PDB file of C-alpha atoms in Angstrom:
ATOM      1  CA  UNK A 941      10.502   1.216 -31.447  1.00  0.00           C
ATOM      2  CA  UNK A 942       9.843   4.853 -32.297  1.00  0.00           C
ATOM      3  CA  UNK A 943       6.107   4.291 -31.197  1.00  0.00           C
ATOM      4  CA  UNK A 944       6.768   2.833 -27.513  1.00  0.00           C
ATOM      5  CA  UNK A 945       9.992   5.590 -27.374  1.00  0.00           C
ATOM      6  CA  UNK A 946       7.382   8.747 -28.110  1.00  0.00           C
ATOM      7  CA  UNK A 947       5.069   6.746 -25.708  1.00  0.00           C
ATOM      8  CA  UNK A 948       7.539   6.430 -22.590  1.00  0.00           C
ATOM      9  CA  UNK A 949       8.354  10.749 -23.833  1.00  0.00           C
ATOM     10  CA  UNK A 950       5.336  12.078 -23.771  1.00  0.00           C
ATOM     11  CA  UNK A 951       3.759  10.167 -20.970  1.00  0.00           C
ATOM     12  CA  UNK A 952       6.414   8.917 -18.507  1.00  0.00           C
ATOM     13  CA  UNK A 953       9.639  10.701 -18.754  1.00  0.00           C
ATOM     14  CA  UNK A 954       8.138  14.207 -19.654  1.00  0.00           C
ATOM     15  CA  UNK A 955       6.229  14.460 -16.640  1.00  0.00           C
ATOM     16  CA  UNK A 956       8.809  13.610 -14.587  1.00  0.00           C
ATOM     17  CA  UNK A 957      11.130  15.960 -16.039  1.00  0.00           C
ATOM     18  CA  UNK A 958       8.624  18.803 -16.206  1.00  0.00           C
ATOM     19  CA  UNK A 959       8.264  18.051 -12.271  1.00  0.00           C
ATOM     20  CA  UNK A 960      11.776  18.031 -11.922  1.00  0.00           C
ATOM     21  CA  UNK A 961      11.686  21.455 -13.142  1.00  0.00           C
ATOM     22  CA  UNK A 962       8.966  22.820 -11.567  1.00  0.00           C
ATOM     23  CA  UNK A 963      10.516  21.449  -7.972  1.00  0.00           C
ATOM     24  CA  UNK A 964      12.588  24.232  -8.539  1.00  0.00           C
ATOM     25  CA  UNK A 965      10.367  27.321  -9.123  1.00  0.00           C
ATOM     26  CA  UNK A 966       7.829  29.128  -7.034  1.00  0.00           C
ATOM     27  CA  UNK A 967       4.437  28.219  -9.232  1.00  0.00           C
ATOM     28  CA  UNK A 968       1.693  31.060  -9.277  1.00  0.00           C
ATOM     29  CA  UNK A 969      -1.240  29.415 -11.539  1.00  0.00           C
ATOM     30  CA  UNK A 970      -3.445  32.851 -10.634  1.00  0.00           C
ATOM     31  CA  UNK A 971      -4.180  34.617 -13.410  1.00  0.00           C
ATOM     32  CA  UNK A 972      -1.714  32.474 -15.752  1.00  0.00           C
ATOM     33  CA  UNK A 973       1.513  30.261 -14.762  1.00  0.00           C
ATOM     34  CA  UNK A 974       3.968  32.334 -12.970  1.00  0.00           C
ATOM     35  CA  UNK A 975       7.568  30.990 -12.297  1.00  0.00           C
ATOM     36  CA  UNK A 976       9.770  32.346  -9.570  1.00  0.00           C
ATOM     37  CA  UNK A 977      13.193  30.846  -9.371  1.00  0.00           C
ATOM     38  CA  UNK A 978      14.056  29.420  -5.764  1.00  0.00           C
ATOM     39  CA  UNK A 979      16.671  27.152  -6.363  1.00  0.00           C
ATOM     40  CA  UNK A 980      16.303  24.258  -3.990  1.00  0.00           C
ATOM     41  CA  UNK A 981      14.464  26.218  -1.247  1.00  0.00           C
ATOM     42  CA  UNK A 982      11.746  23.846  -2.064  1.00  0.00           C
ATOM     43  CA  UNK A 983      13.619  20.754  -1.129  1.00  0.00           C
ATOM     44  CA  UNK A 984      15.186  22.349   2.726  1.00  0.00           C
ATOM     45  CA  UNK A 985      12.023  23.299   3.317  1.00  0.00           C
ATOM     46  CA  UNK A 986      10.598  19.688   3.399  1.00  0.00           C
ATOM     47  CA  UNK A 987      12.684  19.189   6.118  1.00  0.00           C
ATOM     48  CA  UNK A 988      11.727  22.320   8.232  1.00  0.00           C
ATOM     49  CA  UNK A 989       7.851  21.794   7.235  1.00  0.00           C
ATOM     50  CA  UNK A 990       5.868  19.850  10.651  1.00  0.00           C
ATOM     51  CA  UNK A 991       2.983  18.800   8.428  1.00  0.00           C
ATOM     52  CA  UNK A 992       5.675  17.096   6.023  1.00  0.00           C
ATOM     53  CA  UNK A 993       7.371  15.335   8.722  1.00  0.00           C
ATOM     54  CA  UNK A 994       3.676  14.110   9.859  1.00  0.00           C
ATOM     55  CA  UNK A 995       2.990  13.063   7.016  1.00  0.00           C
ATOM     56  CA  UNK A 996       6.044  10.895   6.387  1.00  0.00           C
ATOM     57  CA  UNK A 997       5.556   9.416   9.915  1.00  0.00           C
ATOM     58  CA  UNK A 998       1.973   8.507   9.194  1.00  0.00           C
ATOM     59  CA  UNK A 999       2.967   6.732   5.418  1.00  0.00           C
ATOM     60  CA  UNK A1000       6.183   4.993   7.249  1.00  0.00           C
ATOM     61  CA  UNK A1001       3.505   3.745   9.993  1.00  0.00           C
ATOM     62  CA  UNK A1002       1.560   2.517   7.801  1.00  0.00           C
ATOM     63  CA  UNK A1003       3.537   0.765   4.948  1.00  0.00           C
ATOM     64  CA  UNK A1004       5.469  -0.841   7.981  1.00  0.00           C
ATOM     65  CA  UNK A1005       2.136  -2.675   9.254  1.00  0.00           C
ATOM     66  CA  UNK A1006       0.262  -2.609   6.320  1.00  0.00           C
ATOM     67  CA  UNK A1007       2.881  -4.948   3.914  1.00  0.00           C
ATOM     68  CA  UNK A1008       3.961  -7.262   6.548  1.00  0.00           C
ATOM     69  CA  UNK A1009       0.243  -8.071   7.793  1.00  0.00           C
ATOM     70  CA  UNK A1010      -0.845  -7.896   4.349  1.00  0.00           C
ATOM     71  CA  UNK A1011       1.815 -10.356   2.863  1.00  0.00           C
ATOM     72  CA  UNK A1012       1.301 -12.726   5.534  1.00  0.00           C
ATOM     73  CA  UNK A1013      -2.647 -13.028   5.037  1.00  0.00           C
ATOM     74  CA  UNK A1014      -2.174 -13.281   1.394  1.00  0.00           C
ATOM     75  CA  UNK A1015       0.149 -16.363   2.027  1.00  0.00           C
ATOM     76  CA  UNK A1016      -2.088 -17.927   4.859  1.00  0.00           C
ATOM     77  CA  UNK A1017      -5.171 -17.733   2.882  1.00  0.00           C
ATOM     78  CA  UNK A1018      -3.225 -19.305  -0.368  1.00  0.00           C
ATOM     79  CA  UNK A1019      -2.142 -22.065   1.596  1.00  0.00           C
ATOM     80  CA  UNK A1020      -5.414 -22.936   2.842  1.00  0.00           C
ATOM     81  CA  UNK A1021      -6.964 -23.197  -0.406  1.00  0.00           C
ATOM     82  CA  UNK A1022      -3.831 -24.742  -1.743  1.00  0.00           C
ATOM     83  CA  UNK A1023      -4.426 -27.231   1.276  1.00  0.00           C
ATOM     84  CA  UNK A1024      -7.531 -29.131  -0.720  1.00  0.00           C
ATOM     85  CA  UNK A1025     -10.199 -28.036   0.995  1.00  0.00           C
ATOM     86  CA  UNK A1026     -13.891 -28.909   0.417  1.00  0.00           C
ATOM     87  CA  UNK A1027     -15.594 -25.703  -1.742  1.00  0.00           C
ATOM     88  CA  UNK A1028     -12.357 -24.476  -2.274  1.00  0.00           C
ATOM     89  CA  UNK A1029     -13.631 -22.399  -5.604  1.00  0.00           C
ATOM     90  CA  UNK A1030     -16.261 -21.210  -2.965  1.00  0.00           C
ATOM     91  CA  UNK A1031     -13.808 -19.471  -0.665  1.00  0.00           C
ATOM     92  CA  UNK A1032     -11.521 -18.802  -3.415  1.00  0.00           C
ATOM     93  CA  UNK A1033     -14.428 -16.399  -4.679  1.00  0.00           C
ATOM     94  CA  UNK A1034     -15.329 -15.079  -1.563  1.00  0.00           C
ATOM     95  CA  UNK A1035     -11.928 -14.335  -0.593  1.00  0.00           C
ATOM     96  CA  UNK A1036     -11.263 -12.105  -3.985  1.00  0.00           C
ATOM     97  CA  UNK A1037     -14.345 -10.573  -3.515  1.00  0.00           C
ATOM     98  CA  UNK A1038     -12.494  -7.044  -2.013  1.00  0.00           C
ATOM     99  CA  UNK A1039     -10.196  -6.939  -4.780  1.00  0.00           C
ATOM    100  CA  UNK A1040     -13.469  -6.485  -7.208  1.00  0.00           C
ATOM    101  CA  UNK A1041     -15.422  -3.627  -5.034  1.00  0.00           C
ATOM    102  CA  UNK A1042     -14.110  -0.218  -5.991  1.00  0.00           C
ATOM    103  CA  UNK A1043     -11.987   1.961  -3.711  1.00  0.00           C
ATOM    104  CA  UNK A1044     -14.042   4.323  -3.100  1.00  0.00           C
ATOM    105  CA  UNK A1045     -17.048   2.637  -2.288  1.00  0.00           C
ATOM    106  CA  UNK A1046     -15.174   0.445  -0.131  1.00  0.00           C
ATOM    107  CA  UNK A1047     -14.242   3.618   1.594  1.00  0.00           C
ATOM    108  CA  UNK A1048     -17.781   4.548   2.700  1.00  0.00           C
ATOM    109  CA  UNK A1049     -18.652   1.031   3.491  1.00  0.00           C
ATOM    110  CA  UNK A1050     -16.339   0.835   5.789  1.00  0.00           C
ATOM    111  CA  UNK A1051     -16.896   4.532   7.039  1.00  0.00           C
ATOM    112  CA  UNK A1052     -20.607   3.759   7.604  1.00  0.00           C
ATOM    113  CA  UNK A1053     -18.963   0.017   9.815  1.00  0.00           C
ATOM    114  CA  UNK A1054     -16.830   2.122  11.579  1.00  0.00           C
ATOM    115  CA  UNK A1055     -19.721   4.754  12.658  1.00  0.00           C
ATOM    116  CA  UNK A1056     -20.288   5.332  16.638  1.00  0.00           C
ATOM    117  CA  UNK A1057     -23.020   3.197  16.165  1.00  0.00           C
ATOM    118  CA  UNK A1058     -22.572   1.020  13.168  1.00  0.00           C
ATOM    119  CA  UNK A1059     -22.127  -2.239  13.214  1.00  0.00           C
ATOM    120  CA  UNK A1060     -18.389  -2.857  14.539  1.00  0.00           C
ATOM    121  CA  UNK A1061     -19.261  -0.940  17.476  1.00  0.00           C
ATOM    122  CA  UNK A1062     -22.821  -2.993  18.030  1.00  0.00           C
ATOM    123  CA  UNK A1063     -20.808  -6.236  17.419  1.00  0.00           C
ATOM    124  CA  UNK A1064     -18.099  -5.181  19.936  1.00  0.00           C
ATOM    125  CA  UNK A1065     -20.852  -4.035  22.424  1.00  0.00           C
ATOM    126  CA  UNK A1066     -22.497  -7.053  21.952  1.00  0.00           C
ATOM    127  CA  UNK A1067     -19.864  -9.531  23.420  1.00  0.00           C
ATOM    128  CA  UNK A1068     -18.771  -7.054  25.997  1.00  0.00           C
ATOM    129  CA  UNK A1069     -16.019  -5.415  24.482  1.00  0.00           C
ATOM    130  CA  UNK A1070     -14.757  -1.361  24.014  1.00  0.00           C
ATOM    131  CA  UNK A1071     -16.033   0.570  21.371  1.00  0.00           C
ATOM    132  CA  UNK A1072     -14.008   3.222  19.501  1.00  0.00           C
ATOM    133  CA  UNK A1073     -14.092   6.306  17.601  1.00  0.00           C
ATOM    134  CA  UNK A1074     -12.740   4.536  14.855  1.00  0.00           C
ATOM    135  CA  UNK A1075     -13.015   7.748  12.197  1.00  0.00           C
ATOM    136  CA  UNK A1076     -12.944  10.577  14.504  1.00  0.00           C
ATOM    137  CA  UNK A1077     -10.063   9.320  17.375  1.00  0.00           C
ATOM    138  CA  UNK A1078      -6.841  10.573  16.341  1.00  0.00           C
ATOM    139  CA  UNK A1079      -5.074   7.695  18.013  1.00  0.00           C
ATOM    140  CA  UNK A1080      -7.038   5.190  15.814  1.00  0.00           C
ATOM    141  CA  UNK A1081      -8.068   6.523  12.398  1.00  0.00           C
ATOM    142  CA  UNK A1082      -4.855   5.751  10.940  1.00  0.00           C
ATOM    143  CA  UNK A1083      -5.618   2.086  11.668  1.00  0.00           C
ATOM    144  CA  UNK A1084      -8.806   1.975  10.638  1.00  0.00           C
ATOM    145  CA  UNK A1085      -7.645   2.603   7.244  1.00  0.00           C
ATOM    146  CA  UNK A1086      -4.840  -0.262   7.628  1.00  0.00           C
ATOM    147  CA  UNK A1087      -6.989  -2.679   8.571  1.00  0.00           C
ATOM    148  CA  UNK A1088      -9.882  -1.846   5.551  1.00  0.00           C
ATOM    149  CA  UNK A1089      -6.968  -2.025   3.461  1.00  0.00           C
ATOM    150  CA  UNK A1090      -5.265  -5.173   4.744  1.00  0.00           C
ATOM    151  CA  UNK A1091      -8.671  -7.018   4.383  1.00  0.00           C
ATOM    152  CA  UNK A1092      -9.025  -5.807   0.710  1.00  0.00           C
ATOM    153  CA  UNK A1093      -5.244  -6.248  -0.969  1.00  0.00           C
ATOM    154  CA  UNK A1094      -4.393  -9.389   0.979  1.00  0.00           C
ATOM    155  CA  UNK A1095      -6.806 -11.414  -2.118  1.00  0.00           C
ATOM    156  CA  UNK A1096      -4.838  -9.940  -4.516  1.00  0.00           C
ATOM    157  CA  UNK A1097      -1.533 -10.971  -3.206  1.00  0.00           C
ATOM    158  CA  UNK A1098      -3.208 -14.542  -2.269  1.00  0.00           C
ATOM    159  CA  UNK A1099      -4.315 -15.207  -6.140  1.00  0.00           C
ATOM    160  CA  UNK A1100      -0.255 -14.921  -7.234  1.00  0.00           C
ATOM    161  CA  UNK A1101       0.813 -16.647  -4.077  1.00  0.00           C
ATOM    162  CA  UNK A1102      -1.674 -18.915  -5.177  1.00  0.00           C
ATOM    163  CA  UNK A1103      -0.276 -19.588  -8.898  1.00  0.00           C
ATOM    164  CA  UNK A1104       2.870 -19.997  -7.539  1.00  0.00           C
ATOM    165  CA  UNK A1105       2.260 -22.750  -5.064  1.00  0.00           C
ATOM    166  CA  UNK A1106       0.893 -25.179  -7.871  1.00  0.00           C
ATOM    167  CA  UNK A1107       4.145 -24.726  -8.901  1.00  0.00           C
ATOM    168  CA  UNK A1108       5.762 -26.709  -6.090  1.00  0.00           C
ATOM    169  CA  UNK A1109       6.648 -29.924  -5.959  1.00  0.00           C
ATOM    170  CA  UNK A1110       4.249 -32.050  -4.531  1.00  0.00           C
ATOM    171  CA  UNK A1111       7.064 -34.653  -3.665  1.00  0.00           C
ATOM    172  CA  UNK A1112       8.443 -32.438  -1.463  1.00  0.00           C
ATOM    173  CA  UNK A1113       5.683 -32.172   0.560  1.00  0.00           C
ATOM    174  CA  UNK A1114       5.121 -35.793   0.774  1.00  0.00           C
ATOM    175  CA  UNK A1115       9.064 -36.576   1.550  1.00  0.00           C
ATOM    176  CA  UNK A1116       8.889 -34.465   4.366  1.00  0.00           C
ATOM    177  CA  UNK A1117       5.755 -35.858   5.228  1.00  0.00           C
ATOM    178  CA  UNK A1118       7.588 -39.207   5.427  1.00  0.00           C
ATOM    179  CA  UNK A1119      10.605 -37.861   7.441  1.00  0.00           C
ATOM    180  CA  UNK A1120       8.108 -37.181  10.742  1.00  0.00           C
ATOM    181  CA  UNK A1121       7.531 -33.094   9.598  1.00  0.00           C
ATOM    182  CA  UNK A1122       3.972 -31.687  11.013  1.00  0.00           C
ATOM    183  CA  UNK A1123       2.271 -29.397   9.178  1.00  0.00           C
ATOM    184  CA  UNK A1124       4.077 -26.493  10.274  1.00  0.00           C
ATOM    185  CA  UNK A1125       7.552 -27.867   9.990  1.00  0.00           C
ATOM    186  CA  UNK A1126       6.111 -28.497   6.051  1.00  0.00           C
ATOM    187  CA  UNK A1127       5.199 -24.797   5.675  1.00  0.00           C
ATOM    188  CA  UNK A1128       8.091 -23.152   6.977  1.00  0.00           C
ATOM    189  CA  UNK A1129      10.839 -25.817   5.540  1.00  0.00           C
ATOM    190  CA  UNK A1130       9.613 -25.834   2.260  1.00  0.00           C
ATOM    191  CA  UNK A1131       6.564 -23.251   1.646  1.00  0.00           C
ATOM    192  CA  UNK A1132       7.532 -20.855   2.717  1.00  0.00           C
ATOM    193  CA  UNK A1133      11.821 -21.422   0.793  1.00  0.00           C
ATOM    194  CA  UNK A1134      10.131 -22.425  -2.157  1.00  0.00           C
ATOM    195  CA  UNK A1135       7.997 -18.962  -2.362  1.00  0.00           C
ATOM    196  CA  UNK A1136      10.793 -16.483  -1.248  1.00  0.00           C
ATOM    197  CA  UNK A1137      10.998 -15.178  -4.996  1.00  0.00           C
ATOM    198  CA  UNK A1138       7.059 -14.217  -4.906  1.00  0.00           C
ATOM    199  CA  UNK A1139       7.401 -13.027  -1.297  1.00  0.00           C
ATOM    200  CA  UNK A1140      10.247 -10.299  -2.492  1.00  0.00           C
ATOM    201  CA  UNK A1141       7.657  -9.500  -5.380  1.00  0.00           C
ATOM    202  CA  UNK A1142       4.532  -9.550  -3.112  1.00  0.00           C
ATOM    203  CA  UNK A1143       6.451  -7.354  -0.421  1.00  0.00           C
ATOM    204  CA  UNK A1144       8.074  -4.262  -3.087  1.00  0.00           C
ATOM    205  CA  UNK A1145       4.502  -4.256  -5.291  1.00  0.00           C
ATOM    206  CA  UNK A1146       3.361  -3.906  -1.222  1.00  0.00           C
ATOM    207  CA  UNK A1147       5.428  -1.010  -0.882  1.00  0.00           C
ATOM    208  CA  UNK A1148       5.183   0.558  -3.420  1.00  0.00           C
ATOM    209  CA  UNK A1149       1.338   0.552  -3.238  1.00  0.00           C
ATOM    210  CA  UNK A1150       0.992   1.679   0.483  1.00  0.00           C
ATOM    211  CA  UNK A1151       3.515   3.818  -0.579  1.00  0.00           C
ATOM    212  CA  UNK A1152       1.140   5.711  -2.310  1.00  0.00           C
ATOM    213  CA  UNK A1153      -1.570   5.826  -0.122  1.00  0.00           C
ATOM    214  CA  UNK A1154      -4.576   8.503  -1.040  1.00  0.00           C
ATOM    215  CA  UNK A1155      -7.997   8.006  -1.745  1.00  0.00           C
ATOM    216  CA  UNK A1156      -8.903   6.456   1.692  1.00  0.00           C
ATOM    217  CA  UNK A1157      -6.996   9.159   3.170  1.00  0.00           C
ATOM    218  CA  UNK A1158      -8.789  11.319   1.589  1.00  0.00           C
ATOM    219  CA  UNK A1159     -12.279  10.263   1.757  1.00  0.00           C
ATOM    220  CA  UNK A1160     -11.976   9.491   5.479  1.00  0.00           C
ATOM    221  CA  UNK A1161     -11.059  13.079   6.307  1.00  0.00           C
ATOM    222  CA  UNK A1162     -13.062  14.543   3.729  1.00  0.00           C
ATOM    223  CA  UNK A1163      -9.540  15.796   2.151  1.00  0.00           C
ATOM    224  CA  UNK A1164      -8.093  17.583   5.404  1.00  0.00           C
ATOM    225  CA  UNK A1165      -5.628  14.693   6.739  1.00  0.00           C
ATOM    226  CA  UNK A1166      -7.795  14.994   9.858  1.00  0.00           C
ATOM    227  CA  UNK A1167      -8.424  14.154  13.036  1.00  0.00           C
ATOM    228  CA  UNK A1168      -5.262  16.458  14.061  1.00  0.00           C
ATOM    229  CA  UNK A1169      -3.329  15.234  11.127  1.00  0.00           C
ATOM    230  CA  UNK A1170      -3.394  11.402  11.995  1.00  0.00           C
ATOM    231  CA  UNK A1171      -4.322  10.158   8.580  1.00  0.00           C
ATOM    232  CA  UNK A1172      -2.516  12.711   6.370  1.00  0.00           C
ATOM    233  CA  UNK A1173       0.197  10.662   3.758  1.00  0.00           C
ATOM    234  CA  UNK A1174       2.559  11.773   1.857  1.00  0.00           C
ATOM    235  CA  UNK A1175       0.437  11.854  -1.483  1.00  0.00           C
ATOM    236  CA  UNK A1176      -2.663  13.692   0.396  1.00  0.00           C
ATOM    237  CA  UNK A1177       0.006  16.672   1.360  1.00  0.00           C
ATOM    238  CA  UNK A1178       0.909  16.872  -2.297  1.00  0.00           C
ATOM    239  CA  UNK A1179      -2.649  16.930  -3.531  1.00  0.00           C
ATOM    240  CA  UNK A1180      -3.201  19.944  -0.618  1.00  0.00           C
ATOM    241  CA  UNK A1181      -0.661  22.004  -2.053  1.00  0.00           C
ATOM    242  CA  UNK A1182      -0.453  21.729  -5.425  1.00  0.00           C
ATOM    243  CA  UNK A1183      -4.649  22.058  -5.240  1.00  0.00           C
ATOM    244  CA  UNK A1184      -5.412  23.771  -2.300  1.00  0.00           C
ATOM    245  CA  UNK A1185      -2.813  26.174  -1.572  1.00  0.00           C
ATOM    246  CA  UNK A1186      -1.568  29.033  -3.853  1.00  0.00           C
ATOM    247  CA  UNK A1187       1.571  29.277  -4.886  1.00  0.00           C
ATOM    248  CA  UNK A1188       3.165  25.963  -3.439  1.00  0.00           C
ATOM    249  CA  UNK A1189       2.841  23.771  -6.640  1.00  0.00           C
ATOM    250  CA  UNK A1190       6.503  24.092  -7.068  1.00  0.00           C
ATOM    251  CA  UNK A1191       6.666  22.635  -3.512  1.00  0.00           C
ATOM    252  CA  UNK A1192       4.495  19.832  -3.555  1.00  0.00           C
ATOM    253  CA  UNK A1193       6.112  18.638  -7.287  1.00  0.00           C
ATOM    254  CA  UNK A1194       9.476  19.061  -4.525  1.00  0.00           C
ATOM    255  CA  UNK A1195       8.249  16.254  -2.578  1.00  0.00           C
ATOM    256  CA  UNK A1196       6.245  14.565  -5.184  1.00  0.00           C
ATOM    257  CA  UNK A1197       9.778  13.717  -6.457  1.00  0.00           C
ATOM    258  CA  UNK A1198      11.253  12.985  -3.280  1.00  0.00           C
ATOM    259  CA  UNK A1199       8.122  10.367  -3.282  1.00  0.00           C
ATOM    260  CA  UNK A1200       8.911   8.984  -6.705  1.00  0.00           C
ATOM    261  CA  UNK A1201      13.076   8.402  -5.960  1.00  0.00           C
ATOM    262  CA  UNK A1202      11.569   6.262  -3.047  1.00  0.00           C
ATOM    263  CA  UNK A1203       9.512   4.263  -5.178  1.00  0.00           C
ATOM    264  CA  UNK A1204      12.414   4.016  -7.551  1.00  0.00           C
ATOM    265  CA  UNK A1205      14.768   2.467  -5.111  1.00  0.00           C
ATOM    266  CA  UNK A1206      11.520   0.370  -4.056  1.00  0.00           C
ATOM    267  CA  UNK A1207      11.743  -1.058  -7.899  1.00  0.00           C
ATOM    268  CA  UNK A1208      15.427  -1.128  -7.998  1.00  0.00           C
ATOM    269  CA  UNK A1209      15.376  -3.079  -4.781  1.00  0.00           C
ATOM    270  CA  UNK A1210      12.691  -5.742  -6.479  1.00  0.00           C
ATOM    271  CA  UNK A1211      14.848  -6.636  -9.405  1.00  0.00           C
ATOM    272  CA  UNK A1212      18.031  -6.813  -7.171  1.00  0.00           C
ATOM    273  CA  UNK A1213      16.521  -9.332  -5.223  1.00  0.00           C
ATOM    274  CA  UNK A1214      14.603 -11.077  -7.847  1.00  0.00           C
ATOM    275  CA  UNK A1215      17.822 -11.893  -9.479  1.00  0.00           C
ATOM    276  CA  UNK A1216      19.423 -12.981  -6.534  1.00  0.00           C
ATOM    277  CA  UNK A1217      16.510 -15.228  -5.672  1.00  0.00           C
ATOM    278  CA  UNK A1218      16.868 -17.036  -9.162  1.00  0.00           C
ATOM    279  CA  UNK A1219      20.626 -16.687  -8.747  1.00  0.00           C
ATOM    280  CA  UNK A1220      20.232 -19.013  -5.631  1.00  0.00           C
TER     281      UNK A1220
END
């Protein structure tokens, strides 16, 4: 034990008590560390700060469209290759084939689609629909990024929504079948019941995950949160002043925390309902 105990120290629980700490200091890393005492000044001023309050908007935006649309795809496209489908390994690879391209180059893939005159906006033009600003319109950047990342988690989530649909009972299926149901009276009587256990997984790992929304972020606005703030998250305002502004580390390990107690209720809220699910 006294391996994985010095592990979970030195790696896990240190940090987060070292943040802890440091949530309550002024940080100066100028010319060596410099610790002013503020008390929680750090914490009140999260709720006076306009870029904070932005910034929570634009994550709670997000997660809420992001895991729902997400979860939903996942489950659609495991169903249809759970369905029996001719080439089923086919689309099976083609529809994990996000989930394998890094982050960051799917970033600029996308950012090069979504150009004035890349190829969304030709194939929009082309059947005689608007074009957008996708990167540069305040009022749609933010979704830009949702729907880049919807198409390339929703595999992920599919794959274990996958596993766990050979695990129902075919006779099930084929009762029901018997009884008159259609095919969507089969999905949402018994698919959909039979998967609610995965579904509380699929939607916490969700939310914890959009949760902690970045890189896109920050590649799409070259690190600013731009246009006008629209795709700043939470984690992107932490990286901007514990990086990029002097003397506000203390700050941004403030909110950093108040990030982390979400995701800990988020995990808290997963087992809770995983036990009830098996309780039931």
């Amino acid at each position: 034990m006294l391996p994985t105990i010095l592990v979970l120290l030195v790696f896990i629980l240190g940090p987060v008590l070292y943040a802890v700490f440091l949530s309550f200091f002024d940080v100066t890393l100028l010319g060596g560390t410099v610790l002013d005492y503020t008390g929680v000044d750090n914490y009140l001023r999260i709720m006076e700060d306009s870029r904070a309050k932005r910034a929570l908007v634009n994550t709670a935006l997000y997660v809420g469209i992001v895991v729902p649309a997400q979860t939903f795809l996942a489950l659609f496209l495991a169903s249809t290759l759970n369905a029996g489908l001719k080439g089923e390994k086919i689309f099976r690879i083609i529809y994990f084939l996000p989930t394998l391209t890094s982050s960051a180059v799917l970033t600029l893939i996308f950012m090069w689609m979504y150009n004035q005159n890349g190829l969304i906006n030709n194939l929009l033009d082309k059947v005689n629909l608007p074009t957008y600003n996708w990167i540069g319109d305040p009022n749609i950047a933010l979704y830009s990024i949702m729907i880049m990342n919807i198409w390339a988690t929703a595999p992920l989530f599919m794959v274990i929504y996958l596993a766990a649909l050979q695990g129902v009972p075919k006779n099930l299926y084929e009762a029901a079948e018997l009884d008159g149901a259609n095919v969507i009276q089969r999905f949402w009587h018994i698919t959909v019941p039979q998967l609610r256990p995965i579904t509380s997984f699929v939607v916490i790992m969700g939310l914890i995950g959009t949760f902690q929304l970045f890189d896109q972020s920050y590649i799409f606005s070259g690190g600013s949160g731009g246009p006008s703030n629209s795709t700043l998250t939470v984690v992107l305002l932490i990286y901007q002043y514990a990086f990029k502004s002097l003397g506000t580390m203390g700050y941004a390990t403030a909110i950093a925390f108040i990030l982390a107690l979400i995701i800990l209720i988020a995990s808290i809220l997963q087992r809770v309902l995983s036990k009830e699910e098996q309780f039931n």
